[in-house]
Amino acid sequence: MEKSGNSAEPVVYRGLEGILAAETKVGFVDGQEGRLSYRGYDINTLAEQSNYEEVSYLLIYGHMPNQKEYTEYVERLRSESDLPEEVYDLIRKQAGKTHPMTSLRTAVSYLATFDVKESASDPESQEVMAVKLVAKMPTLVGAIHRIFSGKDILKPDRELSYAANFFYMSLGRRPDPMESKMMDTALIIHADHGMNASTFSALVTISTMADMYSAITSAISTLKGPLHGGANERALMMIQAIGSPGNAEKALSEMVERKEKIMGFGHRVYKVYDPRAKILKQYAQYITEKNNKNLFLTANKIEELMINRFGSKGIFPNVDFYSGMVYSALGFKTEIFTPIFAVGRISGWVARSLEYIQDNKLFRPKAKYVGEKGPLKYKPINERD
Ligand code: ACO
């Protein structure tokens, strides 16, 4: 939080840190206790007992679906899951030239072209667009993963769950029950997380009465950065580069000396261990046990050293530290880690956008002007130094 030297001066809250800008019933992050809940349900309970479809419904509609609501919602997701051929073609044109997040952002924006209500801003139309986007997100990311890997696309399989279908469309095989569970859990624990930067972007856009495609395009653009969703790619690359537990101390000291941020650590809200990282750590240990135990042991050592050094400052592993290790062991390419985040987060983005427009207020903060007050004398260009 920033400071302004003179008490008569207005205070500038850099990064809006600590500012309450909206009310919400969607989800709650307890940064001091390390707890995350969606509409009152603890994330650990949902990860153990629920599935992504149910959690998506819960976030958007505010209650756990009964059997009829659940069946109808799943059917809506299935019937909306395919993409127009033009969108697959667009992704083909981008392959090899862009980051998958660039492709995802462009493809979501392009999807609006195929929706007759793309510019509507009434709540009913926004809800319809929201469900279409939830339905299409795994297909989009699956297609990007296949096409960017030089493989043919796979159309959605109606028999599979949301998470298993995403796995199948991305990796070309049906997951076993444990892989399916890990994928489902990863999507659940990424589904919502307070007023994070990408959610805030979505809300700023929807608050102008723009449509849901525009809001989600903003959110994806914001998720791309390495201080937000992009940290998971970089965390895995760092663990791989360090290579063994024995190298960790020296490598970390050098990074800290250079004042580099260690990817996968620290959080604006959590000042204790991120509860999502706890779940992913268990999966990372399980999935690397047979073939890549060294990778997990290296990560574990980095964690131990970081907590010893920075734990007192409230810096602990965040969700991005172990997620990349799990995705990589499942078979996903590194550049697809952040798009996977988007597949999970789509439900939170649309849920909060739909909630916000129920009592809409245009976002319009102010900036404190610290530049030249003037008025300066205008000089023609040929008289300037
Ligand atoms: N490594 C080393 N030092 C760190 C780290 C880190 N990962 N994170 C914070 N710090 C230090 C800062 O250097 C700063 O130290 P100082 O007070 O001595 O200057 C202090 O902790 C506060 O850091 P800020 O960056 O000001 O805290 P902020 O709340 O703005 O940052 C953020 C949170 C952006 C997540 C930060 O911790 C970071 O950059 N982490 C690495 C990137 C990352 O993992 N991002 C994913 C976050 S989770 C998500 O978005 C899904």
Coordinates of C-alpha atoms and ligand atoms in Angstrom, one line a residue:
M1 CA 0.0 0.0 0.0
E2 CA 1.4 3.4 -0.8
K3 CA 1.9 6.3 1.1
S4 CA 1.8 9.8 0.3
G5 CA 4.3 12.0 2.3
N6 CA 2.0 14.8 3.1
S7 CA -1.2 13.9 5.1
A8 CA -3.2 16.6 3.2
E9 CA -2.4 14.8 -0.1
P10 CA -4.6 12.1 -1.4
V11 CA -3.3 8.6 -0.8
V12 CA -2.3 6.5 -3.7
Y13 CA -3.0 2.7 -3.3
R14 CA -0.5 1.3 -5.8
G15 CA -1.9 -1.8 -7.4
L16 CA -5.2 -1.1 -5.5
E17 CA -3.7 -3.2 -2.8
G18 CA -6.1 -3.6 0.1
I19 CA -8.9 -1.7 -1.6
L20 CA -12.4 -3.2 -1.5
A21 CA -14.0 -2.5 -4.9
A22 CA -17.1 -4.8 -4.9
E23 CA -19.2 -7.2 -2.8
T24 CA -19.3 -10.8 -3.8
K25 CA -20.8 -14.1 -2.6
V26 CA -18.9 -16.2 -5.2
G27 CA -15.8 -17.1 -3.3
F28 CA -13.7 -16.3 -0.2
V29 CA -9.9 -16.3 0.2
D30 CA -8.7 -16.2 3.8
G31 CA -5.1 -15.2 3.3
Q32 CA -4.1 -15.4 7.0
E33 CA -5.6 -18.9 7.6
G34 CA -4.8 -20.2 4.2
R35 CA -8.3 -21.2 3.3
L36 CA -10.2 -20.9 0.1
S37 CA -14.0 -21.6 -0.3
Y38 CA -16.5 -21.3 -3.1
R39 CA -19.9 -20.1 -1.9
G40 CA -19.1 -21.5 1.6
Y41 CA -17.8 -24.9 0.5
D42 CA -14.1 -25.5 1.4
I43 CA -11.9 -26.1 -1.6
N44 CA -10.6 -29.4 0.0
T45 CA -14.1 -30.7 0.3
L46 CA -14.9 -29.8 -3.3
A47 CA -11.6 -31.3 -4.6
E48 CA -12.4 -34.6 -2.7
Q49 CA -16.1 -35.0 -3.3
S50 CA -17.3 -32.9 -6.2
N51 CA -16.5 -32.5 -9.8
Y52 CA -15.8 -29.5 -12.1
E53 CA -19.3 -29.4 -13.7
E54 CA -20.9 -29.2 -10.3
V55 CA -18.4 -26.6 -9.0
S56 CA -19.0 -24.5 -12.2
Y57 CA -22.7 -24.6 -11.6
L58 CA -22.2 -23.7 -7.9
L59 CA -20.1 -20.7 -8.8
I60 CA -22.4 -19.4 -11.5
Y61 CA -25.8 -20.1 -10.0
G62 CA -25.0 -19.8 -6.3
H63 CA -26.1 -23.3 -5.0
M64 CA -25.3 -26.9 -5.5
P65 CA -27.4 -28.3 -8.4
N66 CA -30.0 -30.9 -7.7
Q67 CA -30.0 -33.9 -10.0
K68 CA -32.3 -32.3 -12.7
E69 CA -30.3 -29.0 -12.7
Y70 CA -27.0 -31.0 -12.9
T71 CA -28.2 -33.1 -15.8
E72 CA -29.5 -30.1 -17.7
Y73 CA -26.3 -28.1 -17.1
V74 CA -24.0 -31.0 -18.2
E75 CA -26.2 -31.4 -21.3
R76 CA -25.8 -27.7 -22.1
L77 CA -22.1 -27.9 -21.7
R78 CA -21.9 -30.9 -24.0
S79 CA -24.1 -29.5 -26.7
E80 CA -22.1 -26.2 -26.8
S81 CA -18.7 -27.8 -26.6
D82 CA -17.7 -27.9 -30.3
L83 CA -16.2 -24.9 -32.1
P84 CA -16.9 -23.4 -35.5
E85 CA -14.5 -24.7 -38.2
E86 CA -13.3 -21.2 -38.7
V87 CA -12.0 -21.1 -35.1
Y88 CA -10.0 -24.3 -35.7
D89 CA -8.6 -22.7 -38.9
L90 CA -7.6 -19.6 -37.0
I91 CA -5.7 -21.6 -34.5
R92 CA -3.9 -23.5 -37.3
K93 CA -2.8 -20.1 -38.8
Q94 CA -1.3 -19.1 -35.4
A95 CA 0.5 -22.4 -34.7
G96 CA 4.2 -21.9 -34.3
K97 CA 3.9 -18.1 -34.5
T98 CA 2.4 -17.2 -31.2
H99 CA 2.2 -18.2 -27.5
P100 CA -0.8 -20.4 -26.9
M101 CA -2.2 -17.7 -24.6
T102 CA -2.1 -15.3 -27.6
S103 CA -4.0 -17.9 -29.6
L104 CA -6.5 -18.5 -26.9
R105 CA -7.2 -14.8 -26.4
T106 CA -7.7 -14.3 -30.2
A107 CA -9.8 -17.4 -30.6
V108 CA -12.2 -16.3 -27.7
S109 CA -12.5 -12.9 -29.3
Y110 CA -13.2 -14.5 -32.7
L111 CA -15.9 -16.8 -31.2
A112 CA -18.1 -13.7 -30.7
T113 CA -18.4 -13.5 -34.5
F114 CA -20.4 -16.7 -34.5
D115 CA -22.9 -15.6 -31.8
V116 CA -25.8 -13.6 -33.0
K117 CA -26.1 -12.0 -29.6
E118 CA -22.4 -11.1 -29.3
S119 CA -23.1 -7.5 -28.5
A120 CA -25.9 -8.0 -26.1
S121 CA -25.5 -6.9 -22.5
D122 CA -28.8 -8.0 -20.8
P123 CA -28.3 -10.5 -18.0
E124 CA -30.1 -13.4 -19.9
S125 CA -27.9 -13.1 -23.0
Q126 CA -24.8 -12.7 -20.8
E127 CA -25.7 -16.0 -19.1
V128 CA -26.1 -17.8 -22.4
M129 CA -22.7 -16.5 -23.5
A130 CA -21.2 -17.4 -20.2
V131 CA -22.3 -21.1 -20.5
K132 CA -21.1 -21.2 -24.1
L133 CA -17.6 -20.0 -23.0
V134 CA -17.4 -22.5 -20.1
A135 CA -18.4 -25.3 -22.6
K136 CA -15.9 -24.3 -25.3
M137 CA -12.9 -23.4 -23.2
P138 CA -11.5 -27.0 -22.9
T139 CA -12.1 -27.6 -26.6
L140 CA -10.2 -24.4 -27.5
V141 CA -7.3 -25.2 -25.3
G142 CA -7.3 -28.9 -26.4
A143 CA -7.2 -27.8 -30.0
I144 CA -4.4 -25.3 -29.4
H145 CA -2.4 -28.0 -27.6
R146 CA -2.9 -30.5 -30.5
I147 CA -2.4 -28.1 -33.3
F148 CA 0.6 -26.4 -31.7
S149 CA 2.1 -29.9 -31.3
G150 CA 1.6 -30.7 -35.0
K151 CA -1.3 -33.1 -34.4
D152 CA -4.9 -33.3 -35.7
I153 CA -7.6 -31.9 -33.6
L154 CA -10.0 -34.2 -31.6
K155 CA -13.6 -33.3 -31.3
P156 CA -15.3 -33.4 -27.9
D157 CA -16.4 -36.9 -26.7
R158 CA -19.9 -36.7 -25.2
E159 CA -19.3 -39.7 -23.0
L160 CA -16.5 -38.1 -21.0
S161 CA -16.6 -35.7 -18.1
Y162 CA -15.5 -32.1 -18.6
A163 CA -12.0 -32.7 -17.2
A164 CA -11.5 -36.1 -18.9
N165 CA -12.7 -34.6 -22.2
F166 CA -10.2 -31.8 -21.9
F167 CA -7.5 -34.4 -21.2
Y168 CA -8.6 -36.4 -24.2
M169 CA -8.8 -33.5 -26.6
S170 CA -5.4 -32.3 -25.5
L171 CA -3.4 -35.5 -25.2
G172 CA -5.2 -37.9 -27.6
R173 CA -6.0 -40.6 -25.1
R174 CA -8.6 -41.2 -22.5
P175 CA -7.3 -40.7 -19.0
D176 CA -7.2 -43.5 -16.4
P177 CA -9.3 -42.8 -13.2
M178 CA -6.4 -41.3 -11.3
E179 CA -5.4 -39.0 -14.2
S180 CA -9.0 -38.0 -14.6
K181 CA -9.2 -37.2 -10.9
M182 CA -6.0 -35.1 -11.0
M183 CA -7.2 -33.1 -14.0
D184 CA -10.6 -32.6 -12.4
T185 CA -9.1 -31.4 -9.1
A186 CA -6.6 -29.1 -10.9
L187 CA -9.6 -27.4 -12.7
I188 CA -11.6 -27.2 -9.5
I189 CA -8.9 -25.5 -7.5
H190 CA -8.2 -23.0 -10.2
A191 CA -11.9 -22.1 -10.7
D192 CA -12.1 -19.0 -8.6
H193 CA -9.8 -16.8 -6.5
G194 CA -11.1 -13.5 -5.3
M195 CA -10.4 -10.2 -7.0
N196 CA -7.3 -11.4 -8.8
A197 CA -5.9 -9.4 -11.7
S198 CA -7.7 -11.4 -14.5
T199 CA -11.0 -11.4 -12.7
F200 CA -10.7 -7.7 -12.1
S201 CA -10.1 -7.2 -15.8
A202 CA -13.2 -9.1 -16.6
L203 CA -15.2 -7.0 -14.2
V204 CA -13.8 -3.7 -15.5
T205 CA -14.9 -4.8 -19.0
I206 CA -18.3 -6.1 -18.1
S207 CA -19.0 -3.0 -16.0
T208 CA -19.0 -1.0 -19.3
M209 CA -21.9 -3.1 -20.4
A210 CA -19.7 -4.9 -22.9
D211 CA -20.5 -8.5 -23.7
M212 CA -19.1 -11.7 -22.0
Y213 CA -16.7 -12.4 -24.9
S214 CA -15.1 -9.1 -24.4
A215 CA -14.8 -9.6 -20.7
I216 CA -13.2 -13.0 -21.1
T217 CA -10.9 -11.8 -23.7
S218 CA -9.7 -9.1 -21.2
A219 CA -9.3 -11.7 -18.5
I220 CA -7.2 -14.1 -20.7
S221 CA -5.0 -11.2 -21.7
T222 CA -4.4 -10.4 -18.0
L223 CA -3.8 -14.0 -17.0
K224 CA -1.0 -14.2 -19.5
G225 CA 1.6 -12.2 -17.5
P226 CA 4.3 -13.9 -15.5
L227 CA 3.2 -12.3 -12.2
H228 CA -0.2 -14.0 -12.6
G229 CA -1.0 -17.1 -14.6
G230 CA 2.3 -17.2 -16.5
A231 CA 4.3 -18.1 -13.3
N232 CA 3.6 -21.8 -13.6
E233 CA 5.6 -22.2 -16.8
R234 CA 8.5 -20.3 -15.3
A235 CA 8.4 -22.2 -12.0
L236 CA 8.8 -25.5 -13.7
M237 CA 11.6 -24.2 -16.0
M238 CA 13.4 -23.0 -12.9
I239 CA 13.1 -26.3 -11.1
Q240 CA 14.3 -28.1 -14.2
A241 CA 17.2 -25.7 -14.6
I242 CA 18.3 -26.2 -11.0
G243 CA 18.1 -29.9 -11.7
S244 CA 18.9 -31.5 -8.3
P245 CA 18.4 -30.8 -4.6
G246 CA 22.1 -30.3 -4.2
N247 CA 22.2 -27.3 -6.6
A248 CA 19.2 -25.6 -5.0
E249 CA 21.0 -23.5 -2.3
K250 CA 23.6 -21.9 -4.5
A251 CA 21.1 -21.3 -7.4
L252 CA 18.6 -19.7 -5.1
S253 CA 21.2 -17.5 -3.4
E254 CA 22.3 -16.2 -6.7
M255 CA 18.8 -15.4 -7.8
V256 CA 18.0 -13.7 -4.5
E257 CA 21.3 -11.8 -4.9
R258 CA 20.2 -10.6 -8.3
K259 CA 16.9 -9.5 -6.7
E260 CA 14.9 -11.9 -8.9
K261 CA 11.4 -13.0 -7.9
I262 CA 11.3 -16.7 -7.4
M263 CA 8.4 -18.0 -9.5
G264 CA 5.7 -19.9 -7.7
F265 CA 6.3 -18.1 -4.4
G266 CA 4.5 -15.2 -2.8
H267 CA 1.0 -14.0 -3.0
R268 CA -0.8 -10.8 -2.7
V269 CA -3.4 -12.3 -0.4
Y270 CA -1.9 -15.5 1.1
K271 CA 0.7 -14.9 3.8
V272 CA 0.7 -18.6 4.6
Y273 CA 0.9 -21.8 2.5
D274 CA -1.5 -21.6 -0.4
P275 CA -4.1 -24.3 0.2
R276 CA -4.2 -25.1 -3.6
A277 CA -0.4 -25.7 -3.5
K278 CA -0.9 -28.2 -0.7
I279 CA -3.2 -30.3 -2.9
L280 CA -1.0 -30.0 -6.0
K281 CA 2.1 -30.9 -4.0
Q282 CA 0.6 -34.3 -3.1
Y283 CA -0.2 -34.9 -6.7
A284 CA 3.2 -33.8 -7.9
Q285 CA 4.8 -36.3 -5.4
Y286 CA 2.6 -39.1 -6.5
I287 CA 2.9 -38.5 -10.3
T288 CA 6.7 -38.1 -10.3
E289 CA 7.4 -41.0 -7.9
K290 CA 8.1 -43.6 -10.7
N291 CA 9.9 -41.6 -13.4
N292 CA 11.0 -38.2 -12.2
K293 CA 11.4 -38.3 -8.4
N294 CA 14.4 -36.1 -8.6
L295 CA 12.3 -33.2 -10.0
F296 CA 10.0 -33.4 -7.0
L297 CA 12.9 -33.6 -4.6
T298 CA 14.4 -30.6 -6.2
A299 CA 11.2 -28.6 -5.8
N300 CA 10.8 -29.8 -2.2
K301 CA 14.3 -28.5 -1.4
I302 CA 13.6 -25.2 -3.1
E303 CA 10.5 -24.9 -1.0
E304 CA 12.4 -25.7 2.2
L305 CA 15.1 -23.1 1.5
M306 CA 12.5 -20.4 0.5
I307 CA 10.4 -21.0 3.6
N308 CA 13.5 -20.8 5.8
R309 CA 14.6 -17.6 4.1
F310 CA 11.3 -15.8 3.4
G311 CA 8.6 -17.6 5.4
S312 CA 8.8 -14.9 8.1
K313 CA 7.9 -12.3 5.4
G314 CA 4.8 -14.4 4.5
I315 CA 6.3 -15.9 1.3
F316 CA 5.3 -19.5 0.7
P317 CA 4.6 -21.7 -2.4
N318 CA 1.6 -20.5 -4.4
V319 CA -0.6 -22.6 -6.7
D320 CA 1.8 -22.2 -9.6
F321 CA 4.8 -23.9 -7.9
Y322 CA 3.6 -27.5 -8.2
S323 CA 0.9 -27.2 -10.9
G324 CA 3.4 -27.2 -13.8
M325 CA 5.1 -30.4 -12.5
V326 CA 1.7 -32.2 -12.4
Y327 CA 0.7 -31.0 -15.9
S328 CA 4.1 -31.9 -17.4
A329 CA 3.9 -35.4 -15.9
L330 CA 0.4 -35.8 -17.3
G331 CA 1.9 -35.0 -20.8
F332 CA 1.1 -31.3 -21.4
K333 CA 3.6 -29.0 -23.0
T334 CA 4.9 -26.2 -20.9
E335 CA 3.4 -23.4 -23.0
I336 CA -0.1 -24.9 -22.3
F337 CA 0.1 -24.6 -18.5
T338 CA -1.4 -21.1 -18.4
P339 CA -4.2 -22.0 -20.9
I340 CA -5.0 -24.9 -18.5
F341 CA -5.4 -22.3 -15.8
A342 CA -7.9 -20.5 -18.0
V343 CA -9.9 -23.7 -18.5
G344 CA -10.4 -23.9 -14.7
R345 CA -10.8 -20.1 -14.1
I346 CA -13.5 -19.6 -16.8
S347 CA -16.2 -20.5 -14.3
G348 CA -15.0 -18.0 -11.8
W349 CA -14.6 -15.2 -14.4
V350 CA -18.1 -15.7 -15.7
A351 CA -19.7 -16.2 -12.3
R352 CA -18.2 -13.0 -11.0
S353 CA -19.1 -11.1 -14.2
L354 CA -22.7 -12.2 -14.0
E355 CA -22.9 -11.3 -10.3
Y356 CA -21.4 -7.9 -10.9
I357 CA -23.9 -6.8 -13.6
Q358 CA -26.8 -7.6 -11.2
D359 CA -25.8 -4.3 -9.4
N360 CA -23.6 -2.8 -12.0
K361 CA -21.3 0.2 -11.4
L362 CA -18.8 1.4 -14.0
F363 CA -15.2 0.9 -12.7
R364 CA -13.5 4.3 -12.9
P365 CA -10.7 4.9 -10.4
K366 CA -8.6 8.0 -10.4
A367 CA -4.9 8.5 -10.8
K368 CA -3.0 11.2 -8.8
Y369 CA -1.5 13.6 -11.3
V370 CA 2.2 14.2 -10.6
G371 CA 3.2 15.7 -14.0
E372 CA 3.8 19.2 -15.2
K373 CA 0.9 21.5 -14.3
G374 CA 1.7 24.1 -17.0
P375 CA 0.3 25.7 -18.9
L376 CA 3.4 25.4 -21.1
K377 CA 4.1 27.5 -24.0
Y378 CA 3.6 25.6 -27.3
K379 CA 6.6 25.8 -29.6
P380 CA 6.4 24.9 -33.3
I381 CA 8.5 21.8 -34.1
N382 CA 11.3 23.7 -35.8
E383 CA 11.9 25.8 -32.7
R384 CA 12.3 22.8 -30.3
D385 CA 15.8 21.6 -29.1
Ligands
ACO1 N1 10.6 -14.2 -4.6 C1 11.4 -13.4 -3.9 N2 10.9 -12.3 -3.2 C2 9.6 -12.1 -3.2 C3 8.7 -13.0 -4.0 C4 9.2 -14.0 -4.7 N3 8.5 -14.9 -5.4 N4 7.5 -12.5 -3.8 C5 7.5 -11.4 -3.1 N5 8.8 -11.2 -2.7 C6 9.3 -10.1 -1.9 C7 9.4 -8.8 -2.7 O1 10.7 -8.7 -3.3 C8 9.2 -7.7 -1.7 O2 10.3 -7.6 -0.9 P1 10.7 -6.1 -0.3 O3 9.6 -5.8 0.6 O4 12.0 -6.4 0.4 O5 10.8 -5.2 -1.5 C9 8.1 -8.3 -0.9 O6 8.2 -9.7 -0.9 C10 6.7 -7.9 -1.3 O7 6.6 -8.3 -2.7 P2 5.6 -7.6 -3.8 O8 5.9 -8.1 -5.1 O9 5.5 -6.2 -3.5 O10 4.2 -8.3 -3.3 P3 2.9 -8.3 -4.1 O11 1.8 -8.6 -3.2 O12 2.7 -7.2 -5.0 O13 3.3 -9.6 -5.1 C11 3.3 -11.5 -6.3 C12 2.6 -10.8 -5.2 C13 3.2 -10.7 -7.6 C14 2.6 -12.8 -6.6 C15 4.8 -11.8 -6.0 O14 4.9 -12.6 -4.8 C16 5.5 -12.4 -7.1 O15 6.0 -11.7 -8.0 N6 5.7 -13.8 -7.1 C17 6.4 -14.5 -8.1 C18 5.4 -14.7 -9.3 C19 4.3 -15.7 -9.0 O16 4.6 -16.8 -8.5 N7 3.1 -15.4 -9.4 C20 1.9 -16.2 -9.2 C21 1.0 -15.7 -8.1 S1 -0.3 -16.8 -7.9 C22 -1.3 -16.5 -9.2 O17 -1.4 -15.4 -9.8 C23 -2.1 -17.6 -9.7

